mmCIF file with all atom_site columns, C-alpha atoms in Angstrom:
data_model
loop_
_atom_site.group_PDB
_atom_site.id
_atom_site.type_symbol
_atom_site.label_atom_id
_atom_site.label_alt_id
_atom_site.label_comp_id
_atom_site.label_asym_id
_atom_site.label_entity_id
_atom_site.label_seq_id
_atom_site.pdbx_PDB_ins_code
_atom_site.Cartn_x
_atom_site.Cartn_y
_atom_site.Cartn_z
_atom_site.occupancy
_atom_site.B_iso_or_equiv
_atom_site.pdbx_formal_charge
_atom_site.auth_seq_id
_atom_site.auth_comp_id
_atom_site.auth_asym_id
_atom_site.auth_atom_id
_atom_site.pdbx_PDB_model_num
ATOM 1   C CA . MET V 1 1   ? 0.000   0.000  0.000  1.00 50.00 ? 203 MET V CA 1
ATOM 2   C CA . ALA V 1 2   ? 2.618   2.541  1.036  1.00 50.00 ? 204 ALA V CA 1
ATOM 3   C CA . GLU V 1 3   ? 5.226   3.938  -1.287 1.00 54.00 ? 205 GLU V CA 1
ATOM 4   C CA . ARG V 1 4   ? 8.815   3.405  -0.228 1.00 56.00 ? 206 ARG V CA 1
ATOM 5   C CA . VAL V 1 5   ? 11.252  6.301  -0.520 1.00 61.00 ? 207 VAL V CA 1
ATOM 6   C CA . GLU V 1 6   ? 14.923  5.696  0.308  1.00 68.00 ? 208 GLU V CA 1
ATOM 7   C CA . GLY V 1 7   ? 14.083  2.910  2.747  1.00 65.00 ? 209 GLY V CA 1
ATOM 8   C CA . PHE V 1 8   ? 11.277  4.715  4.574  1.00 64.00 ? 210 PHE V CA 1
ATOM 9   C CA . ASN V 1 9   ? 7.781   3.346  4.772  1.00 64.00 ? 211 ASN V CA 1
ATOM 10  C CA . PHE V 1 10  ? 5.268   6.194  4.808  1.00 70.00 ? 212 PHE V CA 1
ATOM 11  C CA . GLU V 1 11  ? 2.308   4.126  5.881  1.00 75.00 ? 213 GLU V CA 1
ATOM 12  C CA . GLN V 1 12  ? 0.745   5.809  8.869  1.00 78.00 ? 214 GLN V CA 1
ATOM 13  C CA . ARG V 1 13  ? -1.945  4.865  11.344 1.00 82.00 ? 215 ARG V CA 1
ATOM 14  C CA . HIS V 1 14  ? -4.467  7.471  12.485 1.00 82.00 ? 216 HIS V CA 1
ATOM 15  C CA . VAL V 1 15  ? -6.307  6.491  15.654 1.00 87.00 ? 217 VAL V CA 1
ATOM 16  C CA . LYS V 1 16  ? -9.270  7.900  17.545 1.00 90.00 ? 218 LYS V CA 1
ATOM 17  C CA . LYS V 1 17  ? -10.013 5.926  20.702 1.00 90.00 ? 219 LYS V CA 1
ATOM 18  C CA . ARG V 1 18  ? -12.960 5.753  23.070 1.00 90.00 ? 220 ARG V CA 1
ATOM 19  C CA . VAL V 1 19  ? -15.615 7.525  21.032 1.00 92.00 ? 221 VAL V CA 1
ATOM 20  C CA . ARG V 1 20  ? -18.690 7.105  23.218 1.00 91.00 ? 222 ARG V CA 1
ATOM 21  C CA . VAL V 1 21  ? -22.034 7.355  21.520 1.00 90.00 ? 223 VAL V CA 1
ATOM 22  C CA . ALA V 1 22  ? -25.509 6.738  22.894 1.00 87.00 ? 224 ALA V CA 1
ATOM 23  C CA . ARG V 1 23  ? -28.601 6.144  20.794 1.00 87.00 ? 225 ARG V CA 1
ATOM 24  C CA . VAL V 1 24  ? -32.274 6.135  21.793 1.00 86.00 ? 226 VAL V CA 1
ATOM 25  C CA . TRP V 1 25  ? -35.057 4.472  19.843 1.00 86.00 ? 227 TRP V CA 1
ATOM 26  C CA . LYS V 1 26  ? -38.659 5.254  20.768 1.00 85.00 ? 228 LYS V CA 1
ATOM 27  C CA . THR V 1 27  ? -41.491 2.831  20.052 1.00 82.00 ? 229 THR V CA 1
ATOM 28  C CA . LYS V 1 28  ? -45.112 3.658  19.415 1.00 86.00 ? 230 LYS V CA 1
ATOM 29  C CA . GLU V 1 29  ? -45.972 1.972  22.727 1.00 84.00 ? 231 GLU V CA 1
ATOM 30  C CA . GLY V 1 30  ? -43.959 4.550  24.658 1.00 80.00 ? 232 GLY V CA 1
ATOM 31  C CA . LYS V 1 31  ? -40.870 2.420  25.341 1.00 80.00 ? 233 LYS V CA 1
ATOM 32  C CA . HIS V 1 32  ? -37.444 3.895  24.841 1.00 79.00 ? 234 HIS V CA 1
ATOM 33  C CA . TYR V 1 33  ? -34.480 1.637  24.064 1.00 82.00 ? 235 TYR V CA 1
ATOM 34  C CA . VAL V 1 34  ? -31.069 3.077  24.863 1.00 82.00 ? 236 VAL V CA 1
ATOM 35  C CA . VAL V 1 35  ? -27.690 1.713  23.814 1.00 85.00 ? 237 VAL V CA 1
ATOM 36  C CA . GLU V 1 36  ? -24.199 2.972  24.477 1.00 86.00 ? 238 GLU V CA 1
ATOM 37  C CA . TRP V 1 37  ? -21.362 2.058  22.158 1.00 89.00 ? 239 TRP V CA 1
ATOM 38  C CA . ARG V 1 38  ? -17.633 2.721  22.514 1.00 90.00 ? 240 ARG V CA 1
ATOM 39  C CA . VAL V 1 39  ? -15.792 2.888  19.217 1.00 91.00 ? 241 VAL V CA 1
ATOM 40  C CA . SER V 1 40  ? -12.037 2.967  18.632 1.00 91.00 ? 242 SER V CA 1
ATOM 41  C CA . ILE V 1 41  ? -11.120 3.745  15.034 1.00 90.00 ? 243 ILE V CA 1
ATOM 42  C CA . SER V 1 42  ? -7.794  2.919  13.431 1.00 88.00 ? 244 SER V CA 1
ATOM 43  C CA . LEU V 1 43  ? -7.196  4.030  9.843  1.00 86.00 ? 245 LEU V CA 1
ATOM 44  C CA . LEU V 1 44  ? -4.048  3.001  7.983  1.00 84.00 ? 246 LEU V CA 1
ATOM 45  C CA . SER V 1 45  ? -3.147  5.195  5.017  1.00 82.00 ? 247 SER V CA 1
ATOM 46  C CA . ASP V 1 46  ? -0.359  5.823  2.568  1.00 77.00 ? 248 ASP V CA 1
ATOM 47  C CA . CYS V 1 47  ? 0.682   9.327  3.569  1.00 75.00 ? 249 CYS V CA 1
ATOM 48  C CA . VAL V 1 48  ? 3.723   9.798  1.335  1.00 75.00 ? 250 VAL V CA 1
ATOM 49  C CA . ASN V 1 49  ? 2.049   12.808 -0.328 1.00 75.00 ? 251 ASN V CA 1
ATOM 50  C CA . SER V 1 50  ? 1.829   14.528 3.050  1.00 75.00 ? 252 SER V CA 1
ATOM 51  C CA . TYR V 1 51  ? 5.595   14.333 3.509  1.00 75.00 ? 253 TYR V CA 1
ATOM 52  C CA . LEU V 1 52  ? 6.809   14.856 -0.047 1.00 77.00 ? 254 LEU V CA 1
ATOM 53  C CA . ARG V 1 53  ? 4.164   16.984 -1.771 1.00 81.00 ? 255 ARG V CA 1
ATOM 54  C CA . ASP V 1 54  ? 2.435   18.965 1.017  1.00 80.00 ? 256 ASP V CA 1
ATOM 55  C CA . ASP V 1 55  ? -0.846  17.168 0.244  1.00 80.00 ? 257 ASP V CA 1
ATOM 56  C CA . ASN V 1 56  ? -2.899  16.060 3.256  1.00 80.00 ? 258 ASN V CA 1
ATOM 57  C CA . SER V 1 57  ? -5.883  14.836 1.229  1.00 79.00 ? 259 SER V CA 1
ATOM 58  C CA . ASP V 1 58  ? -5.176  11.174 2.111  1.00 78.00 ? 260 ASP V CA 1
ATOM 59  C CA . ILE V 1 59  ? -5.274  11.840 5.860  1.00 82.00 ? 261 ILE V CA 1
ATOM 60  C CA . VAL V 1 60  ? -8.517  11.635 7.813  1.00 86.00 ? 262 VAL V CA 1
ATOM 61  C CA . ALA V 1 61  ? -8.585  13.910 10.860 1.00 87.00 ? 263 ALA V CA 1
ATOM 62  C CA . THR V 1 62  ? -9.478  12.351 14.197 1.00 89.00 ? 264 THR V CA 1
ATOM 63  C CA . ASP V 1 63  ? -12.327 14.824 14.707 1.00 93.00 ? 265 ASP V CA 1
ATOM 64  C CA . THR V 1 64  ? -13.740 13.672 11.376 1.00 92.00 ? 266 THR V CA 1
ATOM 65  C CA . MET V 1 65  ? -13.579 10.065 12.602 1.00 92.00 ? 267 MET V CA 1
ATOM 66  C CA . LYS V 1 66  ? -15.409 10.979 15.808 1.00 94.00 ? 268 LYS V CA 1
ATOM 67  C CA . ASN V 1 67  ? -18.051 13.052 14.050 1.00 95.00 ? 269 ASN V CA 1
ATOM 68  C CA . THR V 1 68  ? -18.612 10.273 11.510 1.00 94.00 ? 270 THR V CA 1
ATOM 69  C CA . VAL V 1 69  ? -19.417 7.852  14.337 1.00 94.00 ? 271 VAL V CA 1
ATOM 70  C CA . TYR V 1 70  ? -21.955 10.312 15.755 1.00 94.00 ? 272 TYR V CA 1
ATOM 71  C CA . ALA V 1 71  ? -23.520 10.968 12.347 1.00 95.00 ? 273 ALA V CA 1
ATOM 72  C CA . LYS V 1 72  ? -23.822 7.277  11.460 1.00 94.00 ? 274 LYS V CA 1
ATOM 73  C CA . ALA V 1 73  ? -25.404 6.516  14.851 1.00 93.00 ? 275 ALA V CA 1
ATOM 74  C CA . LYS V 1 74  ? -27.941 9.280  14.289 1.00 93.00 ? 276 LYS V CA 1
ATOM 75  C CA . GLU V 1 75  ? -28.820 7.821  10.879 1.00 93.00 ? 277 GLU V CA 1
ATOM 76  C CA . CYS V 1 76  ? -29.840 4.490  12.456 1.00 89.00 ? 278 CYS V CA 1
ATOM 77  C CA . SER V 1 77  ? -33.609 4.818  12.288 1.00 88.00 ? 279 SER V CA 1
ATOM 78  C CA . GLU V 1 78  ? -34.378 1.346  13.679 1.00 88.00 ? 280 GLU V CA 1
ATOM 79  C CA . LEU V 1 79  ? -33.089 -0.585 16.690 1.00 87.00 ? 281 LEU V CA 1
ATOM 80  C CA . LEU V 1 80  ? -29.659 -1.876 15.760 1.00 87.00 ? 282 LEU V CA 1
ATOM 81  C CA . SER V 1 81  ? -27.241 -4.340 17.346 1.00 86.00 ? 283 SER V CA 1
ATOM 82  C CA . VAL V 1 82  ? -23.647 -3.366 18.036 1.00 87.00 ? 284 VAL V CA 1
ATOM 83  C CA . GLU V 1 83  ? -22.505 -5.814 15.337 1.00 87.00 ? 285 GLU V CA 1
ATOM 84  C CA . ASN V 1 84  ? -24.758 -4.292 12.684 1.00 89.00 ? 286 ASN V CA 1
ATOM 85  C CA . PHE V 1 85  ? -23.659 -0.798 13.669 1.00 90.00 ? 287 PHE V CA 1
ATOM 86  C CA . ALA V 1 86  ? -20.010 -1.857 13.275 1.00 89.00 ? 288 ALA V CA 1
ATOM 87  C CA . ILE V 1 87  ? -20.774 -3.261 9.815  1.00 88.00 ? 289 ILE V CA 1
ATOM 88  C CA . GLU V 1 88  ? -22.538 -0.062 8.727  1.00 90.00 ? 290 GLU V CA 1
ATOM 89  C CA . LEU V 1 89  ? -19.678 2.057  10.041 1.00 90.00 ? 291 LEU V CA 1
ATOM 90  C CA . ALA V 1 90  ? -17.029 -0.079 8.312  1.00 88.00 ? 292 ALA V CA 1
ATOM 91  C CA . LYS V 1 91  ? -18.921 0.040  5.010  1.00 90.00 ? 293 LYS V CA 1
ATOM 92  C CA . TYR V 1 92  ? -19.029 3.816  5.207  1.00 92.00 ? 294 TYR V CA 1
ATOM 93  C CA . PHE V 1 93  ? -15.328 4.269  5.985  1.00 89.00 ? 295 PHE V CA 1
ATOM 94  C CA . ILE V 1 94  ? -14.087 1.956  3.225  1.00 88.00 ? 296 ILE V CA 1
ATOM 95  C CA . SER V 1 95  ? -16.454 3.418  0.627  1.00 91.00 ? 297 SER V CA 1
ATOM 96  C CA . PHE V 1 96  ? -15.954 7.109  1.439  1.00 90.00 ? 298 PHE V CA 1
ATOM 97  C CA . TYR V 1 97  ? -12.229 6.976  2.283  1.00 86.00 ? 299 TYR V CA 1
ATOM 98  C CA . ARG V 1 98  ? -10.934 4.552  -0.337 1.00 83.00 ? 300 ARG V CA 1
ATOM 99  C CA . GLN V 1 99  ? -7.308  5.376  0.482  1.00 81.00 ? 301 GLN V CA 1
ATOM 100 C CA . VAL V 1 100 ? -7.432  3.801  3.972  1.00 83.00 ? 302 VAL V CA 1
ATOM 101 C CA . ASP V 1 101 ? -7.608  0.382  5.542  1.00 85.00 ? 303 ASP V CA 1
ATOM 102 C CA . VAL V 1 102 ? -10.030 0.289  8.456  1.00 85.00 ? 304 VAL V CA 1
ATOM 103 C CA . ASN V 1 103 ? -9.740  -1.545 11.751 1.00 83.00 ? 305 ASN V CA 1
ATOM 104 C CA . PHE V 1 104 ? -11.915 -0.713 14.718 1.00 80.00 ? 306 PHE V CA 1
ATOM 105 C CA . PRO V 1 105 ? -13.530 -2.521 17.605 1.00 83.00 ? 307 PRO V CA 1
ATOM 106 C CA . VAL V 1 106 ? -16.994 -1.455 18.733 1.00 85.00 ? 308 VAL V CA 1
ATOM 107 C CA . TYR V 1 107 ? -18.028 -2.302 22.280 1.00 83.00 ? 309 TYR V CA 1
ATOM 108 C CA . THR V 1 108 ? -21.311 -2.090 24.079 1.00 82.00 ? 310 THR V CA 1
ATOM 109 C CA . ASN V 1 109 ? -22.211 -2.326 27.746 1.00 71.00 ? 311 ASN V CA 1
ATOM 110 C CA . PRO V 1 110 ? -23.805 -5.804 27.840 1.00 59.00 ? 312 PRO V CA 1
ATOM 111 C CA . TYR V 1 111 ? -24.950 -5.361 31.425 1.00 49.00 ? 313 TYR V CA 1
ATOM 112 C CA . LEU V 1 112 ? -26.632 -2.049 30.742 1.00 51.00 ? 314 LEU V CA 1
ATOM 113 C CA . ALA V 1 113 ? -30.203 -1.874 29.545 1.00 50.00 ? 315 ALA V CA 1
ATOM 114 C CA . LEU V 1 114 ? -32.084 1.336  30.055 1.00 45.00 ? 316 LEU V CA 1
ATOM 115 C CA . LEU V 1 115 ? -35.813 1.483  29.759 1.00 46.00 ? 317 LEU V CA 1
ATOM 116 C CA . TRP V 1 116 ? -37.858 4.625  29.904 1.00 43.00 ? 318 TRP V CA 1
ATOM 117 C CA . MET V 1 117 ? -41.546 4.120  30.462 1.00 42.00 ? 319 MET V CA 1
ATOM 118 C CA . LYS V 1 118 ? -44.399 6.381  31.439 1.00 40.00 ? 320 LYS V CA 1
ATOM 119 C CA . SER V 1 119 ? -45.182 4.249  34.471 1.00 40.00 ? 321 SER V CA 1
ATOM 120 C CA . TRP V 1 120 ? -43.622 1.150  35.950 1.00 42.00 ? 322 TRP V CA 1
ATOM 121 C CA . SER V 1 121 ? -44.148 -0.752 39.190 1.00 41.00 ? 323 SER V CA 1
ATOM 122 C CA . LEU V 1 122 ? -41.426 -2.427 41.218 1.00 43.00 ? 324 LEU V CA 1
ATOM 123 C CA . ASN V 1 123 ? -41.918 -3.820 44.738 1.00 36.00 ? 325 ASN V CA 1
ATOM 124 C CA . SER V 1 124 ? -45.111 -1.798 45.185 1.00 32.00 ? 326 SER V CA 1
ATOM 125 C CA . ARG V 1 125 ? -43.206 1.388  44.364 1.00 40.00 ? 327 ARG V CA 1
ATOM 126 C CA . ILE V 1 126 ? -44.118 3.259  41.242 1.00 39.00 ? 328 ILE V CA 1
ATOM 127 C CA . ALA V 1 127 ? -41.444 4.974  39.223 1.00 45.00 ? 329 ALA V CA 1
ATOM 128 C CA . ASN V 1 128 ? -43.469 7.328  37.073 1.00 47.00 ? 330 ASN V CA 1
ATOM 129 C CA . GLY V 1 129 ? -41.430 8.852  34.267 1.00 46.00 ? 331 GLY V CA 1
ATOM 130 C CA . LYS V 1 130 ? -38.077 7.926  35.808 1.00 47.00 ? 332 LYS V CA 1
ATOM 131 C CA . LEU V 1 131 ? -35.094 6.288  34.240 1.00 45.00 ? 333 LEU V CA 1
ATOM 132 C CA . ILE V 1 132 ? -34.806 2.655  35.318 1.00 45.00 ? 334 ILE V CA 1
ATOM 133 C CA . MET V 1 133 ? -31.421 0.923  35.136 1.00 44.00 ? 335 MET V CA 1
ATOM 134 C CA . ILE V 1 134 ? -31.540 -2.862 34.822 1.00 42.00 ? 336 ILE V CA 1
ATOM 135 C CA . LYS V 1 135 ? -28.323 -4.772 35.413 1.00 38.00 ? 337 LYS V CA 1
#
């Protein structure tokens, strides 16, 4: 992938770690499903033009990586698993930034399920309109 110039390899990794994104889906029945994902993005690109020709067009800024994660999460109109979100994100990066190789893990909190309901009863106590954390 990278061009070699006088023994130097100009392949460079651009990393943005721990991008936390939360997404809420609301159903017609009044239930709210909340997920939290943690994404670490690693893009590998041939950046020889940046060093030799003052051309940074092959480099993706870390803020762009972070904002892309937020934008793609917002575009998810239906309830989505962490695996499907990772697939959608990977498809976007490799189609829009053809000059990079993509590697990123996406994590979710498996113990965390948040449910927002208009009314809910637990042990004879009513939590009306409160956020309930289920572990």
